[in-house]
Amino acid sequence: KIDVKLDDSIKITPEILSLNPLGRVVDITSGISSPLRKIITKTLGSEKEFSISKNKITISANSISNFIKRMQSETKLFQETGGCHGCAIFNKNGNKITIMEDIGRHNAIDKALGDVLTKTISFENLILCSTGRLTGDSVLKAVRAQIPIVASVSAPIESGIKLADNYGITLIGFVRDEGMNIYTHPFRIKL
């Protein structure tokens, strides 16, 4: 059981952002900087405790492909509608921890991370798989959860690649039967 209490309003500060490592921040601006985006950028630039570059987990490229295939086969809503995103989290041994779907890629990731939190499992040796683009906001969720490997059938964008590189996350995009693109920290993937 999870109880949620909504406040009327709060002033967002870096200290508030650090209270919950998986706190959701919604930025409703489009293509322009906002004060909230600047706080996130400033906070990320100074939070070296979130660096996961020391995590030496390794996994085969074949396992990553299999995780993506499994996620795709178990996202029934996508199969029925073609209009939603999926997120799956696996452990390094190949066990599925969770698979969630939502109309938004961020929501699917949030649901999956929340489900893992309810199971009190450590994030440090998990692999996050997504159907969505790997944006800075999506990668930020993995940074805050300290998930070392993030993979998607879709493309990363520059902000996602920069965050993954700066914080030690192995970022993989365009996962297909015939291969994948490893953008950052490839030492974790055995070819």
Short mmCIF file of N, CA and C in Angstrom, two decimals:
data_model
loop_
_atom_site.label_atom_id
_atom_site.label_comp_id
_atom_site.label_asym_id
_atom_site.label_seq_id
_atom_site.Cartn_x
_atom_site.Cartn_y
_atom_site.Cartn_z
N LYS A 1 0.85 -1.18 0.00
CA LYS A 1 0.00 0.00 0.00
C LYS A 1 0.89 1.23 0.00
N ILE A 2 0.56 2.18 -0.84
CA ILE A 2 1.30 3.44 -0.91
C ILE A 2 0.31 4.57 -0.70
N ASP A 3 0.59 5.41 0.29
CA ASP A 3 -0.24 6.58 0.55
C ASP A 3 0.39 7.80 -0.11
N VAL A 4 -0.42 8.57 -0.80
CA VAL A 4 0.05 9.77 -1.46
C VAL A 4 -0.70 10.96 -0.90
N LYS A 5 0.05 11.98 -0.45
CA LYS A 5 -0.56 13.21 0.04
C LYS A 5 -0.11 14.34 -0.86
N LEU A 6 -1.05 15.10 -1.40
CA LEU A 6 -0.72 16.21 -2.28
C LEU A 6 -0.74 17.52 -1.50
N ASP A 7 0.30 18.33 -1.66
CA ASP A 7 0.33 19.66 -1.07
C ASP A 7 -0.21 20.65 -2.10
N ASP A 8 -0.72 21.78 -1.61
CA ASP A 8 -1.22 22.79 -2.53
C ASP A 8 -0.11 23.31 -3.42
N SER A 9 1.03 23.65 -2.83
CA SER A 9 2.17 24.10 -3.61
C SER A 9 3.42 24.03 -2.75
N ILE A 10 4.56 23.88 -3.41
CA ILE A 10 5.83 23.89 -2.71
C ILE A 10 6.82 24.67 -3.56
N LYS A 11 7.82 25.23 -2.90
CA LYS A 11 8.89 25.90 -3.62
C LYS A 11 9.96 24.85 -3.92
N ILE A 12 10.28 24.67 -5.20
CA ILE A 12 11.25 23.67 -5.61
C ILE A 12 12.66 24.22 -5.41
N THR A 13 13.47 23.49 -4.64
CA THR A 13 14.87 23.85 -4.41
C THR A 13 15.72 22.59 -4.63
N PRO A 14 17.03 22.74 -4.79
CA PRO A 14 17.88 21.54 -4.90
C PRO A 14 17.76 20.62 -3.70
N GLU A 15 17.53 21.18 -2.51
CA GLU A 15 17.38 20.36 -1.32
C GLU A 15 16.14 19.48 -1.41
N ILE A 16 15.05 20.03 -1.91
CA ILE A 16 13.83 19.25 -2.06
C ILE A 16 14.04 18.15 -3.09
N LEU A 17 14.72 18.46 -4.18
CA LEU A 17 14.97 17.45 -5.20
C LEU A 17 15.78 16.28 -4.66
N SER A 18 16.64 16.53 -3.68
CA SER A 18 17.49 15.47 -3.16
C SER A 18 16.79 14.60 -2.12
N LEU A 19 15.61 14.99 -1.65
CA LEU A 19 14.92 14.21 -0.63
C LEU A 19 14.49 12.84 -1.14
N ASN A 20 14.01 12.77 -2.34
CA ASN A 20 13.53 11.52 -2.91
C ASN A 20 14.32 11.23 -4.18
N PRO A 21 15.16 10.19 -4.18
CA PRO A 21 16.00 9.94 -5.34
C PRO A 21 15.21 9.61 -6.60
N LEU A 22 13.95 9.28 -6.48
CA LEU A 22 13.15 8.98 -7.66
C LEU A 22 12.04 9.99 -7.86
N GLY A 23 12.19 11.17 -7.23
CA GLY A 23 11.15 12.19 -7.35
C GLY A 23 10.89 12.57 -8.79
N ARG A 24 9.64 12.72 -9.13
CA ARG A 24 9.25 13.07 -10.50
C ARG A 24 9.17 14.57 -10.64
N VAL A 25 9.82 15.09 -11.63
CA VAL A 25 9.78 16.51 -11.92
C VAL A 25 9.16 16.68 -13.29
N VAL A 26 8.15 17.50 -13.37
CA VAL A 26 7.49 17.73 -14.65
C VAL A 26 7.83 19.13 -15.12
N ASP A 27 8.43 19.23 -16.30
CA ASP A 27 8.79 20.50 -16.91
C ASP A 27 7.86 20.70 -18.10
N ILE A 28 6.99 21.70 -18.02
CA ILE A 28 5.98 21.85 -19.06
C ILE A 28 6.38 22.85 -20.14
N THR A 29 7.62 23.35 -20.09
CA THR A 29 8.06 24.25 -21.15
C THR A 29 8.42 23.45 -22.38
N SER A 30 8.44 24.10 -23.51
CA SER A 30 8.74 23.41 -24.75
C SER A 30 9.90 24.11 -25.46
N GLY A 31 11.07 23.51 -25.40
CA GLY A 31 12.21 24.02 -26.14
C GLY A 31 12.89 25.23 -25.53
N ILE A 32 12.47 25.68 -24.36
CA ILE A 32 13.12 26.80 -23.70
C ILE A 32 13.44 26.41 -22.27
N SER A 33 14.44 27.06 -21.72
CA SER A 33 14.83 26.75 -20.34
C SER A 33 13.79 27.27 -19.37
N SER A 34 13.66 26.55 -18.28
CA SER A 34 12.79 26.99 -17.20
C SER A 34 13.61 27.02 -15.93
N PRO A 35 13.15 27.73 -14.90
CA PRO A 35 13.88 27.72 -13.63
C PRO A 35 14.05 26.31 -13.08
N LEU A 36 13.03 25.46 -13.26
CA LEU A 36 13.11 24.09 -12.77
C LEU A 36 14.19 23.31 -13.51
N ARG A 37 14.27 23.46 -14.81
CA ARG A 37 15.29 22.78 -15.61
C ARG A 37 16.69 23.22 -15.16
N LYS A 38 16.86 24.51 -14.86
CA LYS A 38 18.15 25.01 -14.40
C LYS A 38 18.53 24.40 -13.05
N ILE A 39 17.55 24.23 -12.17
CA ILE A 39 17.82 23.60 -10.87
C ILE A 39 18.27 22.16 -11.07
N ILE A 40 17.59 21.43 -11.94
CA ILE A 40 17.96 20.04 -12.20
C ILE A 40 19.39 19.98 -12.75
N THR A 41 19.69 20.82 -13.71
CA THR A 41 21.02 20.84 -14.31
C THR A 41 22.08 21.17 -13.27
N LYS A 42 21.83 22.19 -12.46
CA LYS A 42 22.78 22.58 -11.41
C LYS A 42 22.94 21.45 -10.40
N THR A 43 21.84 20.85 -9.99
CA THR A 43 21.88 19.77 -9.01
C THR A 43 22.64 18.57 -9.56
N LEU A 44 22.34 18.17 -10.78
CA LEU A 44 23.04 17.03 -11.36
C LEU A 44 24.52 17.29 -11.49
N GLY A 45 24.89 18.51 -11.81
CA GLY A 45 26.29 18.84 -11.96
C GLY A 45 27.08 18.73 -10.67
N SER A 46 26.40 18.77 -9.52
CA SER A 46 27.11 18.75 -8.25
C SER A 46 26.91 17.46 -7.46
N GLU A 47 26.10 16.55 -7.93
CA GLU A 47 25.79 15.34 -7.17
C GLU A 47 26.65 14.17 -7.60
N LYS A 48 27.89 14.16 -7.17
CA LYS A 48 28.78 13.09 -7.58
C LYS A 48 28.42 11.75 -6.93
N GLU A 49 27.64 11.76 -5.86
CA GLU A 49 27.25 10.50 -5.24
C GLU A 49 26.35 9.66 -6.15
N PHE A 50 25.83 10.26 -7.21
CA PHE A 50 24.98 9.50 -8.13
C PHE A 50 25.77 8.85 -9.25
N SER A 51 27.08 9.06 -9.29
CA SER A 51 27.89 8.44 -10.33
C SER A 51 27.90 6.94 -10.15
N ILE A 52 27.62 6.22 -11.22
CA ILE A 52 27.60 4.76 -11.13
C ILE A 52 28.72 4.14 -11.95
N SER A 53 29.72 4.94 -12.28
CA SER A 53 30.80 4.44 -13.13
C SER A 53 31.59 3.33 -12.46
N LYS A 54 31.53 3.22 -11.14
CA LYS A 54 32.28 2.17 -10.43
C LYS A 54 31.55 0.83 -10.43
N ASN A 55 30.29 0.81 -10.82
CA ASN A 55 29.53 -0.44 -10.88
C ASN A 55 30.07 -1.26 -12.05
N LYS A 56 30.62 -2.43 -11.76
CA LYS A 56 31.29 -3.25 -12.77
C LYS A 56 30.42 -4.36 -13.34
N ILE A 57 29.11 -4.29 -13.18
CA ILE A 57 28.21 -5.29 -13.75
C ILE A 57 28.52 -5.46 -15.24
N THR A 58 28.53 -6.70 -15.70
CA THR A 58 28.66 -6.96 -17.13
C THR A 58 27.57 -7.93 -17.55
N ILE A 59 27.17 -7.81 -18.81
CA ILE A 59 26.11 -8.67 -19.34
C ILE A 59 26.33 -8.79 -20.85
N SER A 60 25.87 -9.87 -21.41
CA SER A 60 26.09 -10.08 -22.84
C SER A 60 25.13 -9.25 -23.68
N ALA A 61 25.58 -8.90 -24.87
CA ALA A 61 24.71 -8.20 -25.82
C ALA A 61 23.50 -9.05 -26.15
N ASN A 62 23.69 -10.36 -26.21
CA ASN A 62 22.58 -11.28 -26.48
C ASN A 62 21.51 -11.18 -25.38
N SER A 63 21.94 -11.04 -24.13
CA SER A 63 20.98 -10.89 -23.03
C SER A 63 20.16 -9.61 -23.19
N ILE A 64 20.83 -8.52 -23.56
CA ILE A 64 20.12 -7.25 -23.77
C ILE A 64 19.06 -7.44 -24.86
N SER A 65 19.43 -8.07 -25.96
CA SER A 65 18.47 -8.32 -27.04
C SER A 65 17.30 -9.16 -26.56
N ASN A 66 17.59 -10.18 -25.76
CA ASN A 66 16.53 -11.03 -25.23
C ASN A 66 15.60 -10.27 -24.28
N PHE A 67 16.17 -9.37 -23.48
CA PHE A 67 15.33 -8.56 -22.58
C PHE A 67 14.36 -7.70 -23.39
N ILE A 68 14.87 -7.07 -24.44
CA ILE A 68 14.03 -6.22 -25.28
C ILE A 68 12.93 -7.06 -25.94
N LYS A 69 13.28 -8.23 -26.47
CA LYS A 69 12.29 -9.11 -27.09
C LYS A 69 11.21 -9.51 -26.08
N ARG A 70 11.65 -9.85 -24.88
CA ARG A 70 10.68 -10.26 -23.86
C ARG A 70 9.76 -9.10 -23.50
N MET A 71 10.33 -7.91 -23.35
CA MET A 71 9.50 -6.74 -23.05
C MET A 71 8.47 -6.55 -24.15
N GLN A 72 8.91 -6.63 -25.39
CA GLN A 72 7.98 -6.43 -26.50
C GLN A 72 6.90 -7.51 -26.55
N SER A 73 7.25 -8.73 -26.21
CA SER A 73 6.25 -9.81 -26.26
C SER A 73 5.25 -9.73 -25.10
N GLU A 74 5.65 -9.07 -24.01
CA GLU A 74 4.77 -9.00 -22.84
C GLU A 74 4.05 -7.65 -22.69
N THR A 75 4.23 -6.75 -23.63
CA THR A 75 3.50 -5.49 -23.58
C THR A 75 2.24 -5.63 -24.44
N LYS A 76 1.23 -6.22 -23.84
CA LYS A 76 -0.01 -6.58 -24.54
C LYS A 76 -0.78 -5.36 -25.03
N LEU A 77 -0.79 -4.31 -24.23
CA LEU A 77 -1.52 -3.11 -24.62
C LEU A 77 -0.93 -2.52 -25.91
N PHE A 78 0.39 -2.52 -26.00
CA PHE A 78 1.02 -2.04 -27.23
C PHE A 78 0.63 -2.93 -28.41
N GLN A 79 0.64 -4.23 -28.19
CA GLN A 79 0.29 -5.15 -29.27
C GLN A 79 -1.14 -4.93 -29.76
N GLU A 80 -2.03 -4.58 -28.83
CA GLU A 80 -3.43 -4.36 -29.19
C GLU A 80 -3.68 -2.99 -29.82
N THR A 81 -2.95 -1.98 -29.37
CA THR A 81 -3.26 -0.61 -29.79
C THR A 81 -2.16 0.06 -30.61
N GLY A 82 -0.91 -0.32 -30.41
CA GLY A 82 0.20 0.37 -31.05
C GLY A 82 0.41 1.78 -30.55
N GLY A 83 -0.28 2.14 -29.47
CA GLY A 83 -0.26 3.53 -29.02
C GLY A 83 0.21 3.73 -27.60
N CYS A 84 1.12 2.92 -27.13
CA CYS A 84 1.63 3.13 -25.77
C CYS A 84 3.09 2.69 -25.70
N HIS A 85 3.69 2.94 -24.55
CA HIS A 85 5.09 2.59 -24.32
C HIS A 85 5.20 1.54 -23.24
N GLY A 86 6.32 0.84 -23.26
CA GLY A 86 6.60 -0.16 -22.25
C GLY A 86 7.94 0.09 -21.60
N CYS A 87 8.06 -0.40 -20.38
CA CYS A 87 9.33 -0.37 -19.65
C CYS A 87 9.44 -1.67 -18.87
N ALA A 88 10.57 -2.31 -18.99
CA ALA A 88 10.82 -3.55 -18.26
C ALA A 88 12.12 -3.41 -17.49
N ILE A 89 12.17 -4.06 -16.34
CA ILE A 89 13.39 -4.07 -15.55
C ILE A 89 13.74 -5.53 -15.27
N PHE A 90 14.99 -5.87 -15.58
CA PHE A 90 15.50 -7.22 -15.39
C PHE A 90 16.71 -7.17 -14.47
N ASN A 91 17.00 -8.30 -13.79
CA ASN A 91 18.25 -8.35 -13.05
C ASN A 91 19.33 -8.96 -13.94
N LYS A 92 20.56 -8.94 -13.47
CA LYS A 92 21.68 -9.38 -14.31
C LYS A 92 21.61 -10.87 -14.64
N ASN A 93 20.83 -11.63 -13.88
CA ASN A 93 20.67 -13.06 -14.15
C ASN A 93 19.56 -13.34 -15.17
N GLY A 94 18.91 -12.30 -15.66
CA GLY A 94 17.88 -12.47 -16.67
C GLY A 94 16.47 -12.61 -16.13
N ASN A 95 16.31 -12.45 -14.83
CA ASN A 95 14.97 -12.55 -14.24
C ASN A 95 14.22 -11.24 -14.42
N LYS A 96 12.99 -11.35 -14.88
CA LYS A 96 12.15 -10.16 -15.03
C LYS A 96 11.72 -9.70 -13.64
N ILE A 97 11.95 -8.43 -13.35
CA ILE A 97 11.48 -7.85 -12.09
C ILE A 97 10.10 -7.24 -12.31
N THR A 98 9.93 -6.52 -13.41
CA THR A 98 8.63 -5.90 -13.71
C THR A 98 8.56 -5.50 -15.17
N ILE A 99 7.34 -5.43 -15.68
CA ILE A 99 7.07 -4.84 -16.99
C ILE A 99 5.82 -3.98 -16.84
N MET A 100 5.92 -2.73 -17.24
CA MET A 100 4.79 -1.79 -17.13
C MET A 100 4.56 -1.10 -18.47
N GLU A 101 3.30 -0.67 -18.67
CA GLU A 101 2.94 0.05 -19.88
C GLU A 101 2.17 1.31 -19.53
N ASP A 102 2.29 2.29 -20.40
CA ASP A 102 1.53 3.53 -20.26
C ASP A 102 1.56 4.26 -21.59
N ILE A 103 0.66 5.19 -21.76
CA ILE A 103 0.64 5.97 -23.00
C ILE A 103 1.89 6.85 -23.13
N GLY A 104 2.49 7.21 -22.01
CA GLY A 104 3.71 8.03 -22.03
C GLY A 104 4.93 7.22 -21.64
N ARG A 105 6.05 7.44 -22.32
CA ARG A 105 7.27 6.69 -22.00
C ARG A 105 7.76 6.99 -20.59
N HIS A 106 7.62 8.25 -20.16
CA HIS A 106 8.04 8.60 -18.80
C HIS A 106 7.18 7.89 -17.77
N ASN A 107 5.89 7.85 -18.02
CA ASN A 107 4.98 7.19 -17.08
C ASN A 107 5.28 5.70 -16.99
N ALA A 108 5.59 5.06 -18.11
CA ALA A 108 5.92 3.64 -18.08
C ALA A 108 7.17 3.41 -17.22
N ILE A 109 8.17 4.27 -17.38
CA ILE A 109 9.39 4.15 -16.57
C ILE A 109 9.07 4.39 -15.10
N ASP A 110 8.29 5.43 -14.80
CA ASP A 110 7.91 5.71 -13.41
C ASP A 110 7.19 4.53 -12.78
N LYS A 111 6.26 3.93 -13.52
CA LYS A 111 5.52 2.78 -13.00
C LYS A 111 6.45 1.61 -12.69
N ALA A 112 7.40 1.35 -13.60
CA ALA A 112 8.32 0.24 -13.40
C ALA A 112 9.23 0.50 -12.19
N LEU A 113 9.77 1.71 -12.08
CA LEU A 113 10.63 2.04 -10.93
C LEU A 113 9.84 1.96 -9.64
N GLY A 114 8.62 2.45 -9.65
CA GLY A 114 7.77 2.37 -8.47
C GLY A 114 7.48 0.94 -8.06
N ASP A 115 7.25 0.08 -9.04
CA ASP A 115 6.99 -1.33 -8.74
C ASP A 115 8.22 -1.97 -8.10
N VAL A 116 9.41 -1.65 -8.62
CA VAL A 116 10.63 -2.18 -8.02
C VAL A 116 10.79 -1.68 -6.58
N LEU A 117 10.46 -0.41 -6.35
CA LEU A 117 10.55 0.14 -4.99
C LEU A 117 9.66 -0.62 -4.02
N THR A 118 8.48 -1.02 -4.47
CA THR A 118 7.57 -1.75 -3.57
C THR A 118 8.09 -3.15 -3.25
N LYS A 119 9.02 -3.64 -4.06
CA LYS A 119 9.59 -4.97 -3.83
C LYS A 119 10.88 -4.91 -3.02
N THR A 120 11.29 -3.72 -2.64
CA THR A 120 12.52 -3.49 -1.87
C THR A 120 13.73 -4.22 -2.46
N ILE A 121 13.90 -4.09 -3.76
CA ILE A 121 15.04 -4.67 -4.46
C ILE A 121 16.04 -3.55 -4.74
N SER A 122 17.32 -3.85 -4.57
CA SER A 122 18.36 -2.88 -4.90
C SER A 122 18.40 -2.67 -6.41
N PHE A 123 18.58 -1.43 -6.81
CA PHE A 123 18.64 -1.09 -8.23
C PHE A 123 20.02 -1.32 -8.84
N GLU A 124 21.05 -1.56 -8.03
CA GLU A 124 22.43 -1.47 -8.51
C GLU A 124 22.83 -2.48 -9.58
N ASN A 125 22.16 -3.60 -9.68
CA ASN A 125 22.50 -4.58 -10.72
C ASN A 125 21.33 -4.87 -11.64
N LEU A 126 20.54 -3.85 -11.91
CA LEU A 126 19.37 -4.00 -12.76
C LEU A 126 19.60 -3.38 -14.13
N ILE A 127 18.81 -3.82 -15.08
CA ILE A 127 18.85 -3.30 -16.44
C ILE A 127 17.46 -2.77 -16.76
N LEU A 128 17.39 -1.50 -17.18
CA LEU A 128 16.12 -0.88 -17.54
C LEU A 128 15.99 -0.91 -19.06
N CYS A 129 14.88 -1.46 -19.54
CA CYS A 129 14.59 -1.52 -20.98
C CYS A 129 13.35 -0.69 -21.27
N SER A 130 13.38 0.05 -22.35
CA SER A 130 12.27 0.94 -22.69
C SER A 130 11.97 0.87 -24.18
N THR A 131 10.73 1.23 -24.51
CA THR A 131 10.36 1.35 -25.91
C THR A 131 10.55 2.78 -26.40
N GLY A 132 10.76 3.71 -25.49
CA GLY A 132 10.79 5.12 -25.83
C GLY A 132 12.18 5.66 -26.12
N ARG A 133 12.19 6.90 -26.64
CA ARG A 133 13.46 7.60 -26.85
C ARG A 133 14.17 7.78 -25.52
N LEU A 134 15.48 7.78 -25.56
CA LEU A 134 16.28 7.93 -24.35
C LEU A 134 16.67 9.40 -24.20
N THR A 135 15.74 10.16 -23.64
CA THR A 135 15.94 11.59 -23.42
C THR A 135 16.69 11.81 -22.11
N GLY A 136 17.11 13.04 -21.89
CA GLY A 136 17.75 13.37 -20.62
C GLY A 136 16.84 13.07 -19.44
N ASP A 137 15.55 13.37 -19.59
CA ASP A 137 14.61 13.11 -18.49
C ASP A 137 14.48 11.62 -18.20
N SER A 138 14.47 10.80 -19.24
CA SER A 138 14.39 9.35 -19.03
C SER A 138 15.65 8.82 -18.37
N VAL A 139 16.81 9.26 -18.85
CA VAL A 139 18.08 8.81 -18.28
C VAL A 139 18.23 9.32 -16.85
N LEU A 140 17.71 10.52 -16.58
CA LEU A 140 17.77 11.07 -15.22
C LEU A 140 17.13 10.11 -14.22
N LYS A 141 16.06 9.46 -14.60
CA LYS A 141 15.41 8.51 -13.71
C LYS A 141 16.35 7.35 -13.36
N ALA A 142 17.10 6.87 -14.35
CA ALA A 142 18.07 5.81 -14.09
C ALA A 142 19.23 6.30 -13.24
N VAL A 143 19.67 7.54 -13.47
CA VAL A 143 20.73 8.13 -12.65
C VAL A 143 20.30 8.16 -11.19
N ARG A 144 19.11 8.69 -10.95
CA ARG A 144 18.62 8.83 -9.57
C ARG A 144 18.41 7.47 -8.91
N ALA A 145 18.00 6.46 -9.69
CA ALA A 145 17.81 5.12 -9.13
C ALA A 145 19.12 4.33 -9.08
N GLN A 146 20.15 4.83 -9.74
CA GLN A 146 21.46 4.19 -9.84
C GLN A 146 21.40 2.86 -10.58
N ILE A 147 20.63 2.84 -11.66
CA ILE A 147 20.57 1.68 -12.55
C ILE A 147 21.71 1.83 -13.56
N PRO A 148 22.60 0.82 -13.67
CA PRO A 148 23.80 0.98 -14.48
C PRO A 148 23.63 0.81 -15.99
N ILE A 149 22.56 0.13 -16.43
CA ILE A 149 22.40 -0.14 -17.86
C ILE A 149 20.99 0.22 -18.29
N VAL A 150 20.89 1.02 -19.35
CA VAL A 150 19.59 1.43 -19.91
C VAL A 150 19.61 1.12 -21.40
N ALA A 151 18.58 0.41 -21.87
CA ALA A 151 18.50 0.02 -23.28
C ALA A 151 17.12 0.33 -23.84
N SER A 152 17.07 0.60 -25.14
CA SER A 152 15.79 0.89 -25.78
C SER A 152 15.81 0.45 -27.24
N VAL A 153 14.62 0.19 -27.75
CA VAL A 153 14.48 -0.07 -29.18
C VAL A 153 14.58 1.23 -29.96
N SER A 154 14.46 2.34 -29.27
CA SER A 154 14.47 3.66 -29.90
C SER A 154 15.83 4.34 -29.75
N ALA A 155 15.88 5.58 -30.21
CA ALA A 155 17.13 6.35 -30.23
C ALA A 155 17.32 7.16 -28.95
N PRO A 156 18.58 7.41 -28.60
CA PRO A 156 18.85 8.39 -27.56
C PRO A 156 18.92 9.78 -28.20
N ILE A 157 18.76 10.80 -27.38
CA ILE A 157 19.03 12.15 -27.87
C ILE A 157 20.23 12.68 -27.09
N GLU A 158 20.75 13.81 -27.52
CA GLU A 158 22.00 14.33 -26.96
C GLU A 158 21.97 14.45 -25.44
N SER A 159 20.88 14.97 -24.88
CA SER A 159 20.83 15.14 -23.42
C SER A 159 20.90 13.80 -22.70
N GLY A 160 20.30 12.77 -23.26
CA GLY A 160 20.36 11.44 -22.66
C GLY A 160 21.76 10.86 -22.71
N ILE A 161 22.42 11.04 -23.84
CA ILE A 161 23.79 10.54 -23.99
C ILE A 161 24.73 11.25 -23.03
N LYS A 162 24.61 12.57 -22.92
CA LYS A 162 25.48 13.33 -22.02
C LYS A 162 25.29 12.92 -20.57
N LEU A 163 24.03 12.80 -20.14
CA LEU A 163 23.78 12.38 -18.76
C LEU A 163 24.34 10.99 -18.50
N ALA A 164 24.08 10.06 -19.40
CA ALA A 164 24.56 8.70 -19.23
C ALA A 164 26.09 8.68 -19.16
N ASP A 165 26.74 9.42 -20.02
CA ASP A 165 28.19 9.46 -20.02
C ASP A 165 28.73 10.06 -18.73
N ASN A 166 28.17 11.19 -18.32
CA ASN A 166 28.65 11.87 -17.12
C ASN A 166 28.44 11.07 -15.84
N TYR A 167 27.41 10.25 -15.80
CA TYR A 167 27.08 9.54 -14.56
C TYR A 167 27.36 8.05 -14.63
N GLY A 168 28.03 7.60 -15.66
CA GLY A 168 28.51 6.22 -15.69
C GLY A 168 27.49 5.18 -16.09
N ILE A 169 26.45 5.57 -16.80
CA ILE A 169 25.44 4.61 -17.24
C ILE A 169 25.79 4.10 -18.64
N THR A 170 25.65 2.81 -18.83
CA THR A 170 25.78 2.23 -20.16
C THR A 170 24.47 2.46 -20.88
N LEU A 171 24.51 3.23 -21.96
CA LEU A 171 23.30 3.61 -22.70
C LEU A 171 23.31 2.92 -24.06
N ILE A 172 22.23 2.18 -24.34
CA ILE A 172 22.14 1.38 -25.55
C ILE A 172 20.84 1.74 -26.27
N GLY A 173 20.95 2.01 -27.56
CA GLY A 173 19.76 2.32 -28.35
C GLY A 173 19.66 1.45 -29.58
N PHE A 174 18.53 1.55 -30.26
CA PHE A 174 18.27 0.79 -31.49
C PHE A 174 18.55 -0.70 -31.32
N VAL A 175 18.09 -1.29 -30.22
CA VAL A 175 18.29 -2.72 -30.00
C VAL A 175 17.39 -3.49 -30.97
N ARG A 176 18.01 -4.31 -31.79
CA ARG A 176 17.32 -5.12 -32.80
C ARG A 176 17.94 -6.52 -32.80
N ASP A 177 17.31 -7.43 -33.53
CA ASP A 177 17.87 -8.78 -33.65
C ASP A 177 19.30 -8.75 -34.17
N GLU A 178 19.55 -7.87 -35.13
CA GLU A 178 20.85 -7.85 -35.78
C GLU A 178 21.90 -7.03 -35.04
N GLY A 179 21.55 -6.37 -33.97
CA GLY A 179 22.55 -5.62 -33.23
C GLY A 179 21.97 -4.49 -32.40
N MET A 180 22.85 -3.60 -31.98
CA MET A 180 22.47 -2.48 -31.13
C MET A 180 23.58 -1.44 -31.19
N ASN A 181 23.27 -0.24 -30.78
CA ASN A 181 24.28 0.82 -30.68
C ASN A 181 24.55 1.08 -29.20
N ILE A 182 25.81 0.96 -28.80
CA ILE A 182 26.20 1.24 -27.43
C ILE A 182 26.85 2.63 -27.43
N TYR A 183 26.23 3.57 -26.74
CA TYR A 183 26.65 4.97 -26.80
C TYR A 183 27.62 5.36 -25.70
N THR A 184 27.48 4.78 -24.52
CA THR A 184 28.33 5.17 -23.40
C THR A 184 28.72 3.94 -22.58
N HIS A 185 29.88 3.99 -21.99
CA HIS A 185 30.38 2.97 -21.07
C HIS A 185 30.16 1.55 -21.57
N PRO A 186 30.76 1.21 -22.72
CA PRO A 186 30.54 -0.11 -23.33
C PRO A 186 31.19 -1.27 -22.58
N PHE A 187 32.03 -1.00 -21.58
CA PHE A 187 32.73 -2.07 -20.87
C PHE A 187 31.76 -3.05 -20.20
N ARG A 188 30.53 -2.65 -19.97
CA ARG A 188 29.57 -3.53 -19.31
C ARG A 188 28.95 -4.56 -20.26
N ILE A 189 29.11 -4.38 -21.55
CA ILE A 189 28.46 -5.25 -22.52
C ILE A 189 29.49 -6.18 -23.16
N LYS A 190 29.26 -7.48 -22.99
CA LYS A 190 30.13 -8.50 -23.60
C LYS A 190 29.58 -8.82 -24.98
N LEU A 191 30.40 -8.61 -25.99
CA LEU A 191 29.96 -8.85 -27.37
C LEU A 191 30.18 -10.29 -27.79
#
